[in-house]
mmCIF file of N, CA and C in Angstrom:
data_model
loop_
_atom_site.group_PDB
_atom_site.id
_atom_site.type_symbol
_atom_site.label_atom_id
_atom_site.label_comp_id
_atom_site.label_asym_id
_atom_site.label_seq_id
_atom_site.Cartn_x
_atom_site.Cartn_y
_atom_site.Cartn_z
ATOM 1 N N MET A 403 -50.691 -102.280 46.259
ATOM 2 C CA MET A 403 -49.939 -103.160 45.407
ATOM 3 C C MET A 403 -48.476 -102.736 45.439
ATOM 4 N N THR A 404 -47.556 -103.667 45.628
ATOM 5 C CA THR A 404 -46.143 -103.327 45.689
ATOM 6 C C THR A 404 -45.610 -103.019 44.299
ATOM 7 N N GLN A 405 -44.476 -102.328 44.253
ATOM 8 C CA GLN A 405 -43.851 -101.993 42.982
ATOM 9 C C GLN A 405 -43.483 -103.262 42.206
ATOM 10 N N ASP A 406 -42.925 -104.286 42.889
ATOM 11 C CA ASP A 406 -42.559 -105.529 42.217
ATOM 12 C C ASP A 406 -43.784 -106.220 41.629
ATOM 13 N N ARG A 407 -44.873 -106.240 42.393
ATOM 14 C CA ARG A 407 -46.108 -106.872 41.915
ATOM 15 C C ARG A 407 -46.677 -106.099 40.737
ATOM 16 N N THR A 408 -46.633 -104.791 40.792
ATOM 17 C CA THR A 408 -47.128 -103.981 39.688
ATOM 18 C C THR A 408 -46.321 -104.259 38.427
ATOM 19 N N GLU A 409 -44.985 -104.296 38.542
ATOM 20 C CA GLU A 409 -44.169 -104.574 37.364
ATOM 21 C C GLU A 409 -44.432 -105.974 36.832
ATOM 22 N N GLU A 410 -44.596 -106.936 37.722
ATOM 23 C CA GLU A 410 -44.905 -108.308 37.298
ATOM 24 C C GLU A 410 -46.214 -108.336 36.509
ATOM 25 N N ASP A 411 -47.235 -107.627 36.986
ATOM 26 C CA ASP A 411 -48.521 -107.558 36.279
ATOM 27 C C ASP A 411 -48.363 -106.878 34.920
ATOM 28 N N LEU A 412 -47.572 -105.822 34.871
ATOM 29 C CA LEU A 412 -47.333 -105.132 33.607
ATOM 30 C C LEU A 412 -46.624 -106.044 32.611
ATOM 31 N N LEU A 413 -45.595 -106.741 33.069
ATOM 32 C CA LEU A 413 -44.846 -107.618 32.180
ATOM 33 C C LEU A 413 -45.683 -108.804 31.722
ATOM 34 N N HIS A 414 -46.634 -109.230 32.557
ATOM 35 C CA HIS A 414 -47.516 -110.330 32.161
ATOM 36 C C HIS A 414 -48.303 -109.981 30.898
ATOM 37 N N LEU A 415 -48.634 -108.726 30.721
ATOM 38 C CA LEU A 415 -49.374 -108.296 29.539
ATOM 39 C C LEU A 415 -48.580 -108.553 28.255
ATOM 40 N N LEU A 416 -47.244 -108.560 28.357
ATOM 41 C CA LEU A 416 -46.414 -108.868 27.188
ATOM 42 C C LEU A 416 -46.606 -110.310 26.728
ATOM 43 N N SER A 417 -46.944 -111.197 27.660
ATOM 44 C CA SER A 417 -47.158 -112.609 27.338
ATOM 45 C C SER A 417 -48.587 -112.903 26.909
ATOM 46 N N ALA A 418 -49.489 -111.970 27.120
ATOM 47 C CA ALA A 418 -50.908 -112.213 26.861
ATOM 48 C C ALA A 418 -51.246 -112.237 25.371
ATOM 49 N N GLY A 419 -50.388 -111.696 24.537
ATOM 50 C CA GLY A 419 -50.622 -111.657 23.095
ATOM 51 C C GLY A 419 -49.306 -111.565 22.359
ATOM 52 N N HIS A 420 -49.399 -111.404 21.047
ATOM 53 C CA HIS A 420 -48.181 -111.361 20.242
ATOM 54 C C HIS A 420 -48.066 -110.113 19.380
ATOM 55 N N GLY A 421 -48.945 -109.140 19.558
ATOM 56 C CA GLY A 421 -48.883 -107.931 18.752
ATOM 57 C C GLY A 421 -48.618 -106.715 19.603
ATOM 58 N N GLY A 422 -47.852 -105.788 19.055
ATOM 59 C CA GLY A 422 -47.560 -104.558 19.768
ATOM 60 C C GLY A 422 -46.968 -103.524 18.832
ATOM 61 N N VAL A 423 -46.524 -102.431 19.420
ATOM 62 C CA VAL A 423 -45.948 -101.325 18.663
ATOM 63 C C VAL A 423 -44.515 -101.115 19.133
ATOM 64 N N LEU A 424 -43.583 -101.251 18.193
ATOM 65 C CA LEU A 424 -42.167 -100.997 18.463
ATOM 66 C C LEU A 424 -41.889 -99.525 18.173
ATOM 67 N N VAL A 425 -41.264 -98.856 19.136
ATOM 68 C CA VAL A 425 -40.942 -97.435 18.997
ATOM 69 C C VAL A 425 -39.426 -97.289 18.974
ATOM 70 N N THR A 426 -38.923 -96.750 17.855
ATOM 71 C CA THR A 426 -37.496 -96.456 17.723
ATOM 72 C C THR A 426 -37.357 -94.952 17.505
ATOM 73 N N LEU A 427 -36.123 -94.480 17.486
ATOM 74 C CA LEU A 427 -35.883 -93.043 17.343
ATOM 75 C C LEU A 427 -35.293 -92.722 15.978
ATOM 76 N N LYS A 428 -35.961 -91.811 15.275
ATOM 77 C CA LYS A 428 -35.446 -91.336 13.993
ATOM 78 C C LYS A 428 -34.204 -90.482 14.236
ATOM 79 N N ARG A 429 -33.501 -90.203 13.162
ATOM 80 C CA ARG A 429 -32.285 -89.387 13.253
ATOM 81 C C ARG A 429 -32.566 -88.029 13.889
ATOM 82 N N ASP A 430 -33.773 -87.457 13.639
ATOM 83 C CA ASP A 430 -34.091 -86.135 14.196
ATOM 84 C C ASP A 430 -34.653 -86.215 15.616
ATOM 85 N N GLY A 431 -34.726 -87.431 16.200
ATOM 86 C CA GLY A 431 -35.165 -87.601 17.571
ATOM 87 C C GLY A 431 -36.644 -87.915 17.728
ATOM 88 N N ARG A 432 -37.422 -87.750 16.654
ATOM 89 C CA ARG A 432 -38.843 -88.078 16.742
ATOM 90 C C ARG A 432 -39.030 -89.590 16.752
ATOM 91 N N PRO A 433 -40.120 -90.073 17.349
ATOM 92 C CA PRO A 433 -40.356 -91.519 17.378
ATOM 93 C C PRO A 433 -40.803 -92.051 16.022
ATOM 94 N N GLN A 434 -40.386 -93.272 15.725
ATOM 95 C CA GLN A 434 -40.855 -94.010 14.552
ATOM 96 C C GLN A 434 -41.542 -95.247 15.098
ATOM 97 N N LEU A 435 -42.814 -95.452 14.767
ATOM 98 C CA LEU A 435 -43.610 -96.544 15.325
ATOM 99 C C LEU A 435 -43.903 -97.582 14.254
ATOM 100 N N SER A 436 -43.822 -98.849 14.653
ATOM 101 C CA SER A 436 -44.091 -99.960 13.743
ATOM 102 C C SER A 436 -44.925 -101.007 14.461
ATOM 103 N N ASN A 437 -46.011 -101.431 13.856
ATOM 104 C CA ASN A 437 -46.771 -102.572 14.364
ATOM 105 C C ASN A 437 -45.987 -103.835 14.037
ATOM 106 N N VAL A 438 -45.740 -104.656 15.041
ATOM 107 C CA VAL A 438 -44.962 -105.881 14.848
ATOM 108 C C VAL A 438 -45.552 -107.010 15.682
ATOM 109 N N ALA A 439 -45.116 -108.225 15.354
ATOM 110 C CA ALA A 439 -45.440 -109.403 16.162
ATOM 111 C C ALA A 439 -44.231 -109.693 17.048
ATOM 112 N N HIS A 440 -44.493 -110.204 18.243
ATOM 113 C CA HIS A 440 -43.414 -110.456 19.194
ATOM 114 C C HIS A 440 -43.668 -111.729 19.989
ATOM 115 N N ALA A 441 -42.627 -112.179 20.621
ATOM 116 C CA ALA A 441 -42.729 -113.188 21.677
ATOM 117 C C ALA A 441 -41.956 -112.638 22.863
ATOM 118 N N TYR A 442 -42.529 -112.815 24.045
ATOM 119 C CA TYR A 442 -41.874 -112.363 25.273
ATOM 120 C C TYR A 442 -41.389 -113.581 26.051
ATOM 121 N N TYR A 443 -40.142 -113.516 26.515
ATOM 122 C CA TYR A 443 -39.505 -114.591 27.261
ATOM 123 C C TYR A 443 -39.238 -114.088 28.675
ATOM 124 N N PRO A 444 -40.182 -114.339 29.597
ATOM 125 C CA PRO A 444 -40.090 -113.747 30.936
ATOM 126 C C PRO A 444 -38.856 -114.159 31.727
ATOM 127 N N ASP A 445 -38.366 -115.380 31.535
ATOM 128 C CA ASP A 445 -37.176 -115.806 32.277
ATOM 129 C C ASP A 445 -35.949 -114.984 31.904
ATOM 130 N N GLU A 446 -35.937 -114.475 30.678
ATOM 131 C CA GLU A 446 -34.823 -113.643 30.203
ATOM 132 C C GLU A 446 -35.156 -112.150 30.250
ATOM 133 N N ARG A 447 -36.440 -111.816 30.415
ATOM 134 C CA ARG A 447 -36.937 -110.438 30.301
ATOM 135 C C ARG A 447 -36.593 -109.860 28.931
ATOM 136 N N ILE A 448 -36.811 -110.679 27.891
ATOM 137 C CA ILE A 448 -36.480 -110.281 26.526
ATOM 138 C C ILE A 448 -37.704 -110.399 25.637
ATOM 139 N N ILE A 449 -37.920 -109.365 24.828
ATOM 140 C CA ILE A 449 -38.923 -109.364 23.769
ATOM 141 C C ILE A 449 -38.165 -109.631 22.474
ATOM 142 N N ARG A 450 -38.623 -110.626 21.707
ATOM 143 C CA ARG A 450 -38.000 -110.911 20.417
ATOM 144 C C ARG A 450 -38.964 -110.550 19.296
ATOM 145 N N VAL A 451 -38.391 -109.934 18.231
ATOM 146 C CA VAL A 451 -39.153 -109.507 17.063
ATOM 147 C C VAL A 451 -38.309 -109.822 15.831
ATOM 148 N N SER A 452 -38.942 -110.339 14.794
ATOM 149 C CA SER A 452 -38.274 -110.555 13.512
ATOM 150 C C SER A 452 -38.269 -109.238 12.743
ATOM 151 N N LEU A 453 -37.091 -108.841 12.283
ATOM 152 C CA LEU A 453 -36.935 -107.596 11.516
ATOM 153 C C LEU A 453 -36.340 -107.892 10.149
ATOM 154 N N THR A 454 -36.521 -106.951 9.235
ATOM 155 C CA THR A 454 -35.875 -107.003 7.928
ATOM 156 C C THR A 454 -34.745 -105.976 7.925
ATOM 157 N N ASP A 455 -33.633 -106.344 7.320
ATOM 158 C CA ASP A 455 -32.417 -105.530 7.379
ATOM 159 C C ASP A 455 -32.588 -104.111 6.834
ATOM 160 N N ASP A 456 -33.402 -103.925 5.804
ATOM 161 C CA ASP A 456 -33.449 -102.625 5.129
ATOM 162 C C ASP A 456 -34.550 -101.688 5.616
ATOM 163 N N ARG A 457 -35.212 -102.011 6.718
ATOM 164 C CA ARG A 457 -36.316 -101.184 7.194
ATOM 165 C C ARG A 457 -35.826 -100.058 8.108
ATOM 166 N N ALA A 458 -36.649 -99.019 8.207
ATOM 167 C CA ALA A 458 -36.302 -97.854 9.023
ATOM 168 C C ALA A 458 -36.051 -98.240 10.474
ATOM 169 N N LYS A 459 -36.889 -99.110 11.033
ATOM 170 C CA LYS A 459 -36.726 -99.471 12.444
ATOM 171 C C LYS A 459 -35.369 -100.134 12.686
ATOM 172 N N THR A 460 -34.901 -100.939 11.728
ATOM 173 C CA THR A 460 -33.603 -101.602 11.878
ATOM 174 C C THR A 460 -32.478 -100.575 11.798
ATOM 175 N N ARG A 461 -32.560 -99.681 10.835
ATOM 176 C CA ARG A 461 -31.547 -98.619 10.720
ATOM 177 C C ARG A 461 -31.536 -97.755 11.977
ATOM 178 N N ASN A 462 -32.725 -97.409 12.480
ATOM 179 C CA ASN A 462 -32.802 -96.597 13.693
ATOM 180 C C ASN A 462 -32.133 -97.298 14.870
ATOM 181 N N LEU A 463 -32.394 -98.594 15.035
ATOM 182 C CA LEU A 463 -31.826 -99.341 16.170
ATOM 183 C C LEU A 463 -30.310 -99.492 16.053
ATOM 184 N N ARG A 464 -29.804 -99.571 14.843
ATOM 185 C CA ARG A 464 -28.341 -99.637 14.676
ATOM 186 C C ARG A 464 -27.691 -98.312 15.069
ATOM 187 N N ARG A 465 -28.372 -97.221 14.796
ATOM 188 C CA ARG A 465 -27.837 -95.901 15.124
ATOM 189 C C ARG A 465 -28.016 -95.586 16.609
ATOM 190 N N ASP A 466 -29.192 -95.948 17.159
ATOM 191 C CA ASP A 466 -29.511 -95.668 18.553
ATOM 192 C C ASP A 466 -30.310 -96.856 19.083
ATOM 193 N N PRO A 467 -29.711 -97.711 19.897
ATOM 194 C CA PRO A 467 -30.375 -98.957 20.305
ATOM 195 C C PRO A 467 -31.479 -98.802 21.357
ATOM 196 N N ARG A 468 -31.758 -97.592 21.796
ATOM 197 C CA ARG A 468 -32.856 -97.403 22.754
ATOM 198 C C ARG A 468 -34.191 -97.615 22.040
ATOM 199 N N ALA A 469 -35.085 -98.361 22.705
ATOM 200 C CA ALA A 469 -36.391 -98.626 22.104
ATOM 201 C C ALA A 469 -37.423 -98.809 23.199
ATOM 202 N N SER A 470 -38.682 -98.642 22.805
ATOM 203 C CA SER A 470 -39.819 -98.924 23.668
ATOM 204 C C SER A 470 -40.755 -99.844 22.914
ATOM 205 N N TYR A 471 -41.515 -100.617 23.696
ATOM 206 C CA TYR A 471 -42.471 -101.546 23.097
ATOM 207 C C TYR A 471 -43.785 -101.408 23.844
ATOM 208 N N HIS A 472 -44.875 -101.183 23.110
ATOM 209 C CA HIS A 472 -46.183 -100.894 23.696
ATOM 210 C C HIS A 472 -47.164 -102.003 23.358
ATOM 211 N N VAL A 473 -47.840 -102.532 24.375
ATOM 212 C CA VAL A 473 -48.914 -103.511 24.195
ATOM 213 C C VAL A 473 -50.123 -103.071 25.019
ATOM 214 N N THR A 474 -51.303 -103.510 24.576
ATOM 215 C CA THR A 474 -52.523 -103.211 25.320
ATOM 216 C C THR A 474 -53.328 -104.486 25.531
ATOM 217 N N SER A 475 -54.228 -104.426 26.492
ATOM 218 C CA SER A 475 -55.191 -105.510 26.683
ATOM 219 C C SER A 475 -56.230 -105.424 25.563
ATOM 220 N N ALA A 476 -57.009 -106.482 25.398
ATOM 221 C CA ALA A 476 -58.031 -106.512 24.346
ATOM 222 C C ALA A 476 -59.026 -105.364 24.497
ATOM 223 N N ASP A 477 -59.348 -104.995 25.741
ATOM 224 C CA ASP A 477 -60.297 -103.897 25.955
ATOM 225 C C ASP A 477 -59.622 -102.520 25.943
ATOM 226 N N ARG A 478 -58.308 -102.508 25.799
ATOM 227 C CA ARG A 478 -57.471 -101.302 25.684
ATOM 228 C C ARG A 478 -57.403 -100.463 26.956
ATOM 229 N N TRP A 479 -57.920 -100.973 28.097
ATOM 230 C CA TRP A 479 -57.824 -100.228 29.356
ATOM 231 C C TRP A 479 -56.475 -100.429 30.014
ATOM 232 N N ALA A 480 -55.917 -101.613 29.894
ATOM 233 C CA ALA A 480 -54.604 -101.888 30.476
ATOM 234 C C ALA A 480 -53.556 -101.770 29.371
ATOM 235 N N TYR A 481 -52.391 -101.284 29.744
ATOM 236 C CA TYR A 481 -51.304 -101.219 28.762
ATOM 237 C C TYR A 481 -49.964 -101.329 29.477
ATOM 238 N N THR A 482 -48.976 -101.727 28.706
ATOM 239 C CA THR A 482 -47.595 -101.785 29.190
ATOM 240 C C THR A 482 -46.692 -101.156 28.150
ATOM 241 N N VAL A 483 -45.761 -100.350 28.617
ATOM 242 C CA VAL A 483 -44.667 -99.875 27.789
ATOM 243 C C VAL A 483 -43.396 -100.437 28.409
ATOM 244 N N ALA A 484 -42.688 -101.228 27.633
ATOM 245 C CA ALA A 484 -41.412 -101.802 28.065
ATOM 246 C C ALA A 484 -40.292 -101.034 27.389
ATOM 247 N N GLU A 485 -39.353 -100.557 28.192
ATOM 248 C CA GLU A 485 -38.207 -99.824 27.654
ATOM 249 C C GLU A 485 -36.961 -100.680 27.776
ATOM 250 N N GLY A 486 -36.090 -100.555 26.792
ATOM 251 C CA GLY A 486 -34.862 -101.317 26.863
ATOM 252 C C GLY A 486 -33.887 -100.926 25.776
ATOM 253 N N THR A 487 -32.832 -101.719 25.700
ATOM 254 C CA THR A 487 -31.774 -101.513 24.723
ATOM 255 C C THR A 487 -31.756 -102.698 23.766
ATOM 256 N N ALA A 488 -31.730 -102.393 22.486
ATOM 257 C CA ALA A 488 -31.801 -103.419 21.456
ATOM 258 C C ALA A 488 -30.478 -104.141 21.279
ATOM 259 N N ASP A 489 -30.593 -105.437 21.083
ATOM 260 C CA ASP A 489 -29.486 -106.276 20.649
ATOM 261 C C ASP A 489 -29.961 -106.913 19.349
ATOM 262 N N LEU A 490 -29.227 -106.710 18.255
ATOM 263 C CA LEU A 490 -29.619 -107.246 16.962
ATOM 264 C C LEU A 490 -28.703 -108.408 16.581
ATOM 265 N N THR A 491 -29.307 -109.498 16.123
ATOM 266 C CA THR A 491 -28.497 -110.611 15.630
ATOM 267 C C THR A 491 -27.896 -110.213 14.288
ATOM 268 N N PRO A 492 -26.929 -110.983 13.805
ATOM 269 C CA PRO A 492 -26.489 -110.764 12.423
ATOM 270 C C PRO A 492 -27.660 -111.060 11.469
ATOM 271 N N VAL A 493 -27.585 -110.529 10.274
ATOM 272 C CA VAL A 493 -28.572 -110.823 9.238
ATOM 273 C C VAL A 493 -28.392 -112.279 8.819
ATOM 274 N N ALA A 494 -29.495 -112.967 8.582
ATOM 275 C CA ALA A 494 -29.442 -114.369 8.144
ATOM 276 C C ALA A 494 -28.649 -114.477 6.845
ATOM 277 N N GLN A 495 -27.650 -115.344 6.840
ATOM 278 C CA GLN A 495 -26.785 -115.528 5.668
ATOM 279 C C GLN A 495 -26.892 -116.926 5.071
ATOM 280 N N ASP A 496 -27.284 -117.881 5.903
ATOM 281 C CA ASP A 496 -27.333 -119.284 5.499
ATOM 282 C C ASP A 496 -28.588 -119.899 6.121
ATOM 283 N N PRO A 497 -29.279 -120.777 5.401
ATOM 284 C CA PRO A 497 -30.511 -121.360 5.942
ATOM 285 C C PRO A 497 -30.343 -122.113 7.264
ATOM 286 N N HIS A 498 -29.104 -122.401 7.642
ATOM 287 C CA HIS A 498 -28.879 -123.150 8.882
ATOM 288 C C HIS A 498 -28.015 -122.392 9.886
ATOM 289 N N ASP A 499 -27.902 -121.076 9.719
ATOM 290 C CA ASP A 499 -27.084 -120.320 10.670
ATOM 291 C C ASP A 499 -27.871 -120.045 11.957
ATOM 292 N N ASP A 500 -27.172 -119.492 12.941
ATOM 293 C CA ASP A 500 -27.788 -119.250 14.255
ATOM 294 C C ASP A 500 -28.971 -118.281 14.181
ATOM 295 N N THR A 501 -28.879 -117.285 13.297
ATOM 296 C CA THR A 501 -29.980 -116.329 13.167
ATOM 297 C C THR A 501 -31.239 -117.029 12.674
ATOM 298 N N VAL A 502 -31.109 -117.872 11.668
ATOM 299 C CA VAL A 502 -32.283 -118.594 11.154
ATOM 300 C C VAL A 502 -32.851 -119.515 12.230
ATOM 301 N N GLU A 503 -31.978 -120.152 13.000
ATOM 302 C CA GLU A 503 -32.473 -121.017 14.082
ATOM 303 C C GLU A 503 -33.268 -120.210 15.111
ATOM 304 N N GLU A 504 -32.801 -119.013 15.419
ATOM 305 C CA GLU A 504 -33.539 -118.164 16.364
ATOM 306 C C GLU A 504 -34.850 -117.673 15.754
ATOM 307 N N LEU A 505 -34.851 -117.389 14.452
ATOM 308 C CA LEU A 505 -36.083 -116.997 13.762
ATOM 309 C C LEU A 505 -37.103 -118.135 13.763
ATOM 310 N N ILE A 506 -36.638 -119.359 13.655
ATOM 311 C CA ILE A 506 -37.540 -120.520 13.728
ATOM 312 C C ILE A 506 -38.159 -120.608 15.118
ATOM 313 N N ARG A 507 -37.341 -120.469 16.139
ATOM 314 C CA ARG A 507 -37.869 -120.487 17.513
ATOM 315 C C ARG A 507 -38.923 -119.402 17.695
ATOM 316 N N LEU A 508 -38.629 -118.205 17.215
ATOM 317 C CA LEU A 508 -39.562 -117.083 17.332
ATOM 318 C C LEU A 508 -40.860 -117.377 16.575
ATOM 319 N N TYR A 509 -40.750 -117.871 15.359
ATOM 320 C CA TYR A 509 -41.940 -118.190 14.572
ATOM 321 C C TYR A 509 -42.811 -119.205 15.312
ATOM 322 N N ARG A 510 -42.185 -120.264 15.807
ATOM 323 C CA ARG A 510 -42.935 -121.292 16.536
ATOM 324 C C ARG A 510 -43.650 -120.700 17.759
ATOM 325 N N ASP A 511 -42.979 -119.811 18.469
ATOM 326 C CA ASP A 511 -43.560 -119.240 19.675
ATOM 327 C C ASP A 511 -44.711 -118.282 19.379
ATOM 328 N N VAL A 512 -44.730 -117.708 18.176
ATOM 329 C CA VAL A 512 -45.790 -116.777 17.805
ATOM 330 C C VAL A 512 -46.881 -117.468 16.983
ATOM 331 N N GLN A 513 -46.469 -118.271 16.001
ATOM 332 C CA GLN A 513 -47.420 -118.826 15.026
ATOM 333 C C GLN A 513 -47.653 -120.332 15.144
ATOM 334 N N GLY A 514 -46.725 -121.058 15.771
ATOM 335 C CA GLY A 514 -46.816 -122.520 15.782
ATOM 336 C C GLY A 514 -45.927 -123.108 14.700
ATOM 337 N N GLU A 515 -46.305 -124.253 14.205
ATOM 338 C CA GLU A 515 -45.490 -124.928 13.188
ATOM 339 C C GLU A 515 -45.716 -124.339 11.801
ATOM 340 N N HIS A 516 -44.646 -124.274 11.034
ATOM 341 C CA HIS A 516 -44.698 -123.798 9.653
ATOM 342 C C HIS A 516 -44.923 -125.004 8.738
ATOM 343 N N PRO A 517 -45.672 -124.853 7.649
ATOM 344 C CA PRO A 517 -45.927 -125.994 6.771
ATOM 345 C C PRO A 517 -44.696 -126.458 5.970
ATOM 346 N N ASP A 518 -43.693 -125.597 5.818
ATOM 347 C CA ASP A 518 -42.506 -125.963 5.026
ATOM 348 C C ASP A 518 -41.282 -125.231 5.583
ATOM 349 N N TRP A 519 -40.576 -125.885 6.497
ATOM 350 C CA TRP A 519 -39.443 -125.233 7.154
ATOM 351 C C TRP A 519 -38.303 -124.937 6.186
ATOM 352 N N ASP A 520 -38.111 -125.769 5.160
ATOM 353 C CA ASP A 520 -37.064 -125.476 4.176
ATOM 354 C C ASP A 520 -37.362 -124.170 3.449
ATOM 355 N N ASP A 521 -38.612 -123.977 3.079
ATOM 356 C CA ASP A 521 -39.018 -122.732 2.433
ATOM 357 C C ASP A 521 -38.849 -121.551 3.385
ATOM 358 N N PHE A 522 -39.232 -121.737 4.647
ATOM 359 C CA PHE A 522 -39.075 -120.685 5.653
ATOM 360 C C PHE A 522 -37.607 -120.290 5.783
ATOM 361 N N ARG A 523 -36.731 -121.291 5.909
ATOM 362 C CA ARG A 523 -35.293 -121.021 6.053
ATOM 363 C C ARG A 523 -34.769 -120.208 4.868
ATOM 364 N N ALA A 524 -35.136 -120.612 3.667
ATOM 365 C CA ALA A 524 -34.687 -119.893 2.469
ATOM 366 C C ALA A 524 -35.221 -118.466 2.452
ATOM 367 N N ALA A 525 -36.472 -118.290 2.868
ATOM 368 C CA ALA A 525 -37.078 -116.954 2.883
ATOM 369 C C ALA A 525 -36.370 -116.039 3.877
ATOM 370 N N MET A 526 -35.934 -116.555 5.009
ATOM 371 C CA MET A 526 -35.251 -115.732 6.007
ATOM 372 C C MET A 526 -33.950 -115.166 5.451
ATOM 373 N N VAL A 527 -33.242 -115.979 4.659
ATOM 374 C CA VAL A 527 -31.995 -115.513 4.021
ATOM 375 C C VAL A 527 -32.332 -114.538 2.897
ATOM 376 N N ARG A 528 -33.273 -114.912 2.040
ATOM 377 C CA ARG A 528 -33.663 -114.078 0.899
ATOM 378 C C ARG A 528 -34.175 -112.707 1.361
ATOM 379 N N ASP A 529 -34.964 -112.697 2.453
ATOM 380 C CA ASP A 529 -35.537 -111.443 2.956
ATOM 381 C C ASP A 529 -34.597 -110.643 3.850
ATOM 382 N N ARG A 530 -33.415 -111.208 4.093
ATOM 383 C CA ARG A 530 -32.402 -110.551 4.939
ATOM 384 C C ARG A 530 -32.967 -110.254 6.338
ATOM 385 N N ARG A 531 -33.511 -111.291 6.954
ATOM 386 C CA ARG A 531 -34.110 -111.195 8.283
ATOM 387 C C ARG A 531 -33.069 -111.279 9.384
ATOM 388 N N LEU A 532 -33.427 -110.710 10.536
ATOM 389 C CA LEU A 532 -32.627 -110.776 11.743
ATOM 390 C C LEU A 532 -33.570 -110.703 12.927
ATOM 391 N N VAL A 533 -33.058 -110.890 14.126
ATOM 392 C CA VAL A 533 -33.887 -110.859 15.328
ATOM 393 C C VAL A 533 -33.480 -109.683 16.200
ATOM 394 N N LEU A 534 -34.492 -108.929 16.624
ATOM 395 C CA LEU A 534 -34.325 -107.914 17.664
ATOM 396 C C LEU A 534 -34.559 -108.609 18.991
ATOM 397 N N ARG A 535 -33.622 -108.460 19.895
ATOM 398 C CA ARG A 535 -33.803 -108.883 21.285
ATOM 399 C C ARG A 535 -33.830 -107.608 22.112
ATOM 400 N N LEU A 536 -35.003 -107.292 22.641
ATOM 401 C CA LEU A 536 -35.145 -106.085 23.462
ATOM 402 C C LEU A 536 -35.182 -106.505 24.919
ATOM 403 N N LYS A 537 -34.096 -106.249 25.614
ATOM 404 C CA LYS A 537 -33.993 -106.557 27.041
ATOM 405 C C LYS A 537 -34.787 -105.503 27.806
ATOM 406 N N VAL A 538 -35.788 -105.952 28.558
ATOM 407 C CA VAL A 538 -36.658 -105.014 29.286
ATOM 408 C C VAL A 538 -35.929 -104.512 30.525
ATOM 409 N N ASP A 539 -35.624 -103.218 30.523
ATOM 410 C CA ASP A 539 -34.974 -102.578 31.668
ATOM 411 C C ASP A 539 -36.003 -101.948 32.609
ATOM 412 N N ARG A 540 -37.104 -101.485 32.039
ATOM 413 C CA ARG A 540 -38.114 -100.775 32.816
ATOM 414 C C ARG A 540 -39.460 -100.954 32.143
ATOM 415 N N ALA A 541 -40.503 -101.042 32.942
ATOM 416 C CA ALA A 541 -41.863 -101.124 32.401
ATOM 417 C C ALA A 541 -42.762 -100.164 33.177
ATOM 418 N N TYR A 542 -43.687 -99.561 32.460
ATOM 419 C CA TYR A 542 -44.688 -98.711 33.099
ATOM 420 C C TYR A 542 -46.009 -98.875 32.372
ATOM 421 N N GLY A 543 -47.064 -98.411 32.966
ATOM 422 C CA GLY A 543 -48.374 -98.496 32.353
ATOM 423 C C GLY A 543 -49.459 -98.684 33.380
ATOM 424 N N ILE A 544 -50.547 -99.282 32.954
ATOM 425 C CA ILE A 544 -51.667 -99.585 33.841
ATOM 426 C C ILE A 544 -51.914 -101.087 33.751
ATOM 427 N N PRO A 545 -51.707 -101.811 34.868
ATOM 428 C CA PRO A 545 -51.888 -103.266 34.814
ATOM 429 C C PRO A 545 -53.358 -103.649 34.701
ATOM 430 N N LYS A 546 -53.577 -104.842 34.179
ATOM 431 C CA LYS A 546 -54.918 -105.388 34.067
ATOM 432 C C LYS A 546 -55.477 -105.622 35.463
ATOM 433 N N ARG A 547 -56.757 -105.348 35.655
ATOM 434 C CA ARG A 547 -57.391 -105.534 36.971
ATOM 435 C C ARG A 547 -57.822 -106.949 37.180
#
């Protein structure tokens, strides 16, 4: 199997589901792990995750934007770790700002349609949500057979 084909197979696992583990770095250098929902956009090689402004993972990424993202197959034999550098949107300030629009796109890609988009928009501002865009620079793991 070629290196390009192996990486393609590894990255495909990011599209196979919407749950994974985001790994950021604490101030002391130890990893901080968070179970999160994601959407992977293969044309951009970007993993998007909705974050809350006051959480440890968000503070860690502002201090050190290096991150890893881990996903596994349902049988847990195959896995992918995607490494990259975080890009964080501004915190949602208005129900119709660009951050909220990106959060809507992300929600739709993970969950489908929301029963009340006005309520969703207000919640994104109230909860001080933002989007992590993790550009995949490197992937490793064991591809699905």
